[in-house]
Short mmCIF file of C-alpha atoms in Angstrom, two decimals:
data_model
loop_
_atom_site.label_atom_id
_atom_site.label_comp_id
_atom_site.label_asym_id
_atom_site.label_seq_id
_atom_site.Cartn_x
_atom_site.Cartn_y
_atom_site.Cartn_z
CA MET A 1 8.26 -10.30 18.87
CA PRO A 2 8.07 -13.74 18.00
CA PRO A 3 7.00 -15.10 14.61
CA GLU A 4 3.41 -16.48 16.23
CA MET A 5 2.85 -13.07 17.52
CA VAL A 6 2.98 -10.79 14.33
CA GLU A 7 -0.02 -8.84 14.01
CA SER A 8 -1.71 -9.12 10.73
CA PRO A 9 -2.05 -5.51 8.77
CA TRP A 10 -5.39 -4.51 8.42
CA LEU A 11 -7.41 -1.77 7.09
CA GLU A 12 -9.36 0.67 9.04
CA ASP A 13 -12.47 2.97 8.30
CA THR A 14 -13.24 6.29 10.11
CA ALA A 15 -15.26 4.79 12.32
CA GLY A 16 -12.41 2.72 13.73
CA GLN A 17 -13.63 -0.72 11.90
CA ARG A 18 -10.77 -2.96 11.13
CA TYR A 19 -10.66 -5.25 7.99
CA PRO A 20 -8.10 -7.85 8.93
CA LEU A 21 -5.63 -8.62 5.73
CA ASN A 22 -4.02 -11.98 4.89
CA GLY A 23 -3.28 -13.84 1.67
CA THR A 24 -5.64 -12.09 -0.94
CA SER A 25 -8.37 -9.80 0.15
CA SER A 26 -11.04 -8.28 -2.54
CA LEU A 27 -12.87 -5.44 -1.52
CA GLY A 28 -16.16 -4.10 -3.81
CA ARG A 29 -19.55 -3.27 -3.63
CA ALA A 30 -21.00 -6.81 -3.57
CA SER A 31 -20.43 -8.52 -0.24
CA THR A 32 -21.31 -12.13 -1.91
CA ILE A 33 -18.08 -11.84 -3.78
CA ASN A 34 -15.69 -9.86 -2.10
CA ARG A 35 -14.13 -10.64 1.29
CA TYR A 36 -15.14 -7.22 2.29
CA GLY A 37 -18.08 -5.54 0.87
CA PHE A 38 -18.73 -1.85 1.01
CA ALA A 39 -22.49 -0.83 -0.24
CA HIS A 40 -21.25 2.77 -1.87
CA ASP A 41 -22.40 3.75 -5.43
CA LYS A 42 -19.26 4.80 -6.13
CA VAL A 43 -17.46 1.58 -5.45
CA SER A 44 -17.37 -1.05 -8.20
CA ARG A 45 -18.90 -4.69 -7.91
CA ARG A 46 -15.19 -5.67 -7.80
CA HIS A 47 -12.86 -3.02 -7.33
CA VAL A 48 -9.77 -4.22 -5.58
CA LEU A 49 -7.27 -6.63 -4.50
CA ILE A 50 -4.82 -6.65 -1.62
CA HIS A 51 -2.47 -9.04 -2.10
CA SER A 52 0.34 -10.50 0.34
CA GLN A 53 3.70 -11.07 -0.86
CA ASP A 54 7.52 -11.30 -0.52
CA SER A 55 7.20 -12.22 3.13
CA GLY A 56 4.77 -8.97 4.64
CA GLU A 57 4.70 -6.65 1.69
CA PHE A 58 1.15 -5.76 1.22
CA TRP A 59 0.19 -4.85 -2.61
CA ILE A 60 -2.95 -3.01 -3.72
CA VAL A 61 -4.22 -3.77 -7.36
CA ASP A 62 -7.15 -1.78 -8.80
CA LEU A 63 -9.35 -4.01 -10.89
CA GLY A 64 -10.40 -1.66 -13.53
CA SER A 65 -13.09 0.10 -11.12
CA THR A 66 -14.86 2.85 -12.96
CA ASN A 67 -13.95 5.50 -10.23
CA GLY A 68 -10.44 4.38 -9.42
CA THR A 69 -8.64 3.47 -6.18
CA TYR A 70 -6.26 6.32 -4.57
CA VAL A 71 -3.44 5.96 -2.19
CA ASN A 72 -2.49 9.15 -0.66
CA ARG A 73 -4.61 10.79 -3.27
CA GLU A 74 -3.12 9.32 -6.10
CA ARG A 75 -4.98 6.89 -8.41
CA VAL A 76 -3.58 3.59 -8.34
CA VAL A 77 -2.83 2.77 -11.90
CA ALA A 78 -0.54 -0.34 -11.57
CA PRO A 79 0.14 -2.27 -8.68
CA VAL A 80 1.29 -0.51 -5.53
CA CYS A 81 3.18 -1.54 -2.27
CA LEU A 82 1.22 -0.21 0.62
CA GLN A 83 2.89 1.45 3.67
CA ASP A 84 1.65 1.93 7.35
CA GLY A 85 -0.53 5.09 7.40
CA ASP A 86 -1.31 5.15 3.69
CA SER A 87 -4.77 6.18 3.00
CA VAL A 88 -6.69 4.26 0.53
CA ASN A 89 -9.73 5.63 -1.17
CA LEU A 90 -12.22 3.43 -3.35
CA GLY A 91 -13.67 5.46 -5.93
CA HIS A 92 -13.87 8.76 -3.83
CA GLY A 93 -16.55 7.07 -1.68
CA VAL A 94 -15.20 4.90 1.07
CA GLU A 95 -11.86 6.14 2.81
CA LEU A 96 -9.38 3.58 4.53
CA THR A 97 -6.19 3.64 6.21
CA PHE A 98 -3.73 0.53 5.75
CA ARG A 99 -2.21 -0.18 9.11
CA GLN A 100 1.05 -2.78 9.41
CA THR A 101 2.45 -2.47 13.03
CA THR A 102 5.21 -4.93 12.24
CA THR A 103 7.32 -4.04 9.17
CA ALA A 104 7.73 -5.99 6.10
CA ALA A 105 11.57 -5.87 6.53
CA LEU A 106 10.94 -7.45 10.25
CA ILE A 107 8.86 -9.97 9.14
CA ARG A 108 11.11 -11.17 6.33
CA ALA A 109 13.73 -11.28 9.46
CA GLN A 110 11.72 -13.57 11.24
CA SER A 111 10.69 -15.88 8.59
CA LEU A 112 14.49 -16.53 7.85
CA LEU A 113 14.90 -17.12 11.46
CA ILE A 114 12.34 -19.77 11.97
CA SER A 115 12.68 -21.37 8.33
CA THR A 116 15.23 -24.38 9.73
CA ALA A 117 12.13 -25.17 11.93
CA HIS A 118 10.27 -26.07 8.65
CA ASP A 119 10.72 -28.53 5.68
CA VAL A 120 11.88 -26.73 2.52
CA ARG A 121 10.57 -28.71 0.22
CA VAL A 122 11.20 -28.84 -3.73
CA GLU A 123 8.15 -29.02 -6.12
CA GLU A 124 7.82 -29.10 -9.93
CA ARG A 125 5.79 -26.25 -10.88
CA TRP A 126 4.75 -24.43 -14.04
CA ILE A 127 6.07 -20.70 -13.99
CA LEU A 128 4.22 -18.07 -15.92
CA ILE A 129 5.32 -14.42 -16.02
CA ALA A 130 2.88 -11.77 -17.58
CA ASP A 131 4.04 -8.48 -18.08
CA LEU A 132 2.68 -5.26 -19.67
CA GLU A 133 4.67 -4.11 -23.10
CA GLY A 134 5.86 -0.52 -23.05
CA TYR A 135 4.34 0.31 -19.62
CA SER A 136 6.62 3.48 -18.90
CA ALA A 137 5.93 4.79 -22.35
CA LEU A 138 2.08 4.70 -22.11
CA SER A 139 2.06 6.31 -18.47
CA LYS A 140 4.04 9.45 -20.00
CA THR A 141 1.32 9.39 -22.84
CA MET A 142 -2.00 8.39 -21.76
CA PRO A 143 -4.26 10.10 -18.77
CA PRO A 144 -3.82 8.21 -15.38
CA ALA A 145 -7.43 7.78 -15.30
CA GLU A 146 -7.65 5.82 -18.79
CA LEU A 147 -4.63 3.97 -17.96
CA ALA A 148 -5.81 2.68 -15.01
CA ILE A 149 -8.92 1.42 -16.45
CA ARG A 150 -7.02 -0.19 -19.04
CA VAL A 151 -4.30 -1.74 -16.83
CA GLY A 152 -7.05 -2.78 -14.07
CA GLY A 153 -9.01 -4.43 -16.71
CA TRP A 154 -6.14 -6.50 -17.80
CA LEU A 155 -5.31 -7.36 -14.32
CA ALA A 156 -8.85 -8.61 -13.30
CA ALA A 157 -9.25 -10.47 -16.69
CA THR A 158 -5.82 -12.10 -16.35
CA SER A 159 -6.19 -12.95 -12.43
CA GLU A 160 -9.43 -14.66 -13.27
CA LEU A 161 -7.93 -16.60 -16.25
CA VAL A 162 -5.20 -17.88 -13.80
CA SER A 163 -7.76 -18.74 -10.99
CA LYS A 164 -10.21 -20.30 -13.35
CA ASN A 165 -7.98 -22.73 -14.81
CA GLY A 166 -6.27 -23.89 -11.40
CA GLY A 167 -3.27 -21.52 -10.99
CA ARG A 168 -2.40 -18.92 -8.54
CA ILE A 169 -0.96 -15.46 -8.72
CA ASN A 170 1.75 -15.64 -6.25
CA LYS A 171 3.46 -12.10 -6.97
CA TYR A 172 2.21 -8.56 -8.57
CA THR A 173 5.13 -6.36 -9.99
CA GLY A 174 4.84 -3.12 -10.83
CA ASP A 175 3.38 -3.77 -14.48
CA GLY A 176 2.74 -7.55 -13.92
CA PHE A 177 2.71 -10.74 -12.29
CA LEU A 178 4.10 -14.25 -11.23
CA ALA A 179 1.61 -17.05 -11.38
CA PHE A 180 2.17 -20.86 -10.89
CA TRP A 181 0.63 -24.34 -11.22
CA ARG A 182 1.54 -27.05 -9.02
CA GLU A 183 2.36 -30.16 -11.39
CA GLY A 184 0.13 -32.91 -11.01
CA GLU A 185 -2.50 -35.39 -13.20
CA GLY A 186 -4.18 -33.15 -15.54
CA VAL A 187 -2.28 -30.14 -14.72
CA ALA A 188 -0.77 -29.68 -18.11
CA LYS A 189 -3.86 -29.38 -19.87
CA ARG A 190 -5.12 -26.69 -17.50
CA VAL A 191 -1.73 -24.78 -18.26
CA ALA A 192 -2.66 -25.35 -21.86
CA ALA A 193 -6.33 -23.84 -21.23
CA ALA A 194 -4.92 -20.89 -19.75
CA VAL A 195 -2.37 -20.21 -22.57
CA ARG A 196 -5.00 -20.40 -25.26
CA GLU A 197 -7.15 -17.90 -23.11
CA PHE A 198 -4.22 -15.43 -22.69
CA ARG A 199 -3.83 -15.74 -26.60
CA GLU A 200 -7.66 -14.71 -27.14
CA LEU A 201 -7.46 -11.97 -24.72
CA HIS A 202 -4.18 -10.76 -26.26
CA GLU A 203 -6.03 -10.53 -29.47
CA LYS A 204 -8.77 -8.18 -28.12
CA SER A 205 -6.84 -6.35 -25.22
CA LYS A 206 -6.48 -2.57 -25.27
CA VAL A 207 -2.97 -3.17 -23.78
CA ALA A 208 -0.08 -5.30 -25.20
CA TYR A 209 1.47 -7.71 -22.77
CA ARG A 210 4.04 -10.51 -22.90
CA VAL A 211 3.58 -14.17 -21.56
CA ALA A 212 6.63 -16.63 -20.46
CA LEU A 213 6.30 -19.77 -19.34
CA HIS A 214 8.61 -22.44 -17.69
CA TRP A 215 8.31 -25.60 -16.22
CA GLY A 216 11.12 -26.59 -13.42
CA ASN A 217 11.65 -27.31 -9.82
CA VAL A 218 11.02 -24.69 -7.23
CA ALA A 219 12.10 -24.62 -3.77
CA ILE A 220 9.09 -23.81 -1.10
CA GLY A 221 10.96 -21.64 1.68
CA GLY A 222 10.23 -22.14 5.50
CA ALA A 223 6.63 -21.32 6.88
CA PRO A 224 4.26 -19.17 5.05
CA SER A 225 4.29 -15.72 6.19
CA LEU A 226 0.79 -13.78 6.41
CA GLY A 227 -0.54 -16.53 4.19
CA GLU A 228 1.82 -16.27 1.08
CA GLU A 229 4.51 -19.06 0.91
CA SER A 230 8.20 -18.12 -0.57
CA LEU A 231 9.23 -19.35 -3.83
CA MET A 232 12.67 -19.72 -4.79
CA SER A 233 14.77 -21.38 -7.44
CA ASP A 234 17.33 -21.07 -10.48
CA ASP A 235 14.09 -22.29 -12.55
CA LEU A 236 11.96 -19.22 -11.06
CA SER A 237 14.79 -16.95 -12.05
CA LEU A 238 14.83 -18.11 -15.53
CA GLY A 239 11.43 -17.72 -15.90
CA PHE A 240 11.58 -13.81 -15.28
CA ARG A 241 14.73 -13.77 -17.77
CA LEU A 242 12.58 -15.85 -20.30
CA GLU A 243 10.12 -12.82 -20.14
CA LYS A 244 13.22 -10.35 -21.18
CA VAL A 245 14.22 -12.62 -23.79
CA ALA A 246 10.71 -12.61 -25.37
CA ALA A 247 10.79 -8.75 -25.04
CA GLY A 248 13.96 -8.94 -27.20
CA LEU A 249 12.46 -10.80 -29.64
CA ARG A 250 9.34 -8.98 -29.90
CA LEU A 251 7.52 -12.23 -29.27
CA PRO A 252 4.16 -12.03 -27.14
CA PHE A 253 4.39 -15.78 -26.08
CA LEU A 254 7.70 -17.45 -25.40
CA MET A 255 8.02 -20.81 -23.55
CA SER A 256 10.87 -23.31 -22.44
CA ALA A 257 12.04 -26.35 -23.89
CA ALA A 258 10.91 -27.97 -20.77
CA ALA A 259 7.63 -26.18 -21.07
CA ALA A 260 7.14 -26.60 -24.52
CA GLU A 261 7.90 -30.58 -24.50
CA ARG A 262 5.11 -30.86 -21.80
CA LEU A 263 2.45 -28.91 -24.07
CA LYS A 264 3.20 -29.86 -27.61
CA SER A 265 0.17 -32.39 -27.41
CA ASP A 266 -2.34 -29.83 -26.50
CA ILE A 267 -1.42 -26.50 -28.37
CA ILE A 268 0.21 -26.06 -31.69
CA LEU A 269 3.57 -24.59 -31.19
CA ASP A 270 6.38 -22.83 -33.54
CA PRO A 271 10.16 -23.26 -32.38
CA VAL A 272 12.58 -20.46 -32.07
CA PRO A 273 15.43 -21.11 -34.11
CA GLY A 274 18.87 -20.46 -32.43
CA SER A 275 20.60 -20.28 -29.21
CA HIS A 276 19.54 -17.37 -27.12
CA ALA A 277 21.69 -15.41 -24.39
CA VAL A 278 19.99 -15.59 -21.04
CA LYS A 279 21.88 -13.28 -18.21
CA GLY A 280 23.38 -15.40 -15.53
CA PHE A 281 22.56 -18.86 -17.26
CA PRO A 282 24.00 -20.35 -20.18
CA PRO A 283 22.72 -19.77 -23.50
CA VAL A 284 19.40 -21.45 -24.05
CA THR A 285 18.09 -23.28 -27.02
CA GLY A 286 14.65 -25.05 -27.65
CA LEU A 287 12.45 -22.15 -27.36
CA HIS A 288 8.79 -22.45 -28.64
CA THR A 289 5.94 -19.62 -29.34
CA LEU A 290 2.37 -20.05 -29.99
CA ARG A 291 1.66 -20.51 -33.69
#
């Protein structure tokens, strides 16, 4: 199937009505603030997101809904990758089926085939990695309903925080996400505002989390697939590695020397002394954390 003929995935209700998916689609009771509204008393105002990422994957993200989101009768606690035919139930009130006739693997293969026909551009970007701390242990000790509300509430608050300050979530992982800002006039101040809000949220959050921030070059590869662009670069990989360094140092916030240099006039920072091993990279220095 030629790439231009790839059919977008969709949700289908029990009456056969389709709800096409691409990019990020929000579902909830309020039709005015969601892409798709479902007027059911068991559906929360903003209930769930379905997010396109990694060239064809669609991840479902519960937003701390009161009655929960269920995939194949299992409550969604952290973001989950959907598969064709999965049953999606909103609060035990709205029954939907996820349909994807073209597999994510085929979409990725097609994207690679046509990438040479599109410019691969390099952009300066702010790269932010947010990750829940100790999620595996929590998932074994906390009741699923309580954990789902806590994690979903955190995801709802942080995704709104990123969006409000001009950023965009590119990818959800099992217990966190990757967000970015395109560099430009005034962007550093927006990133600084987001970091300050992350710290304020951290002080009152019911779940612990880490944030790593880096600034660098990111290659944008080929054409967007189903509304989401592919990001790649050593700087992107370094951003993810810095989150692991933060975990080892037991720091809730860590930023690279490049990020700290650009934010030092907007945020009070403290240096992290020493040289730090980073898998796949030379040791890094000049790291900073929030005071």
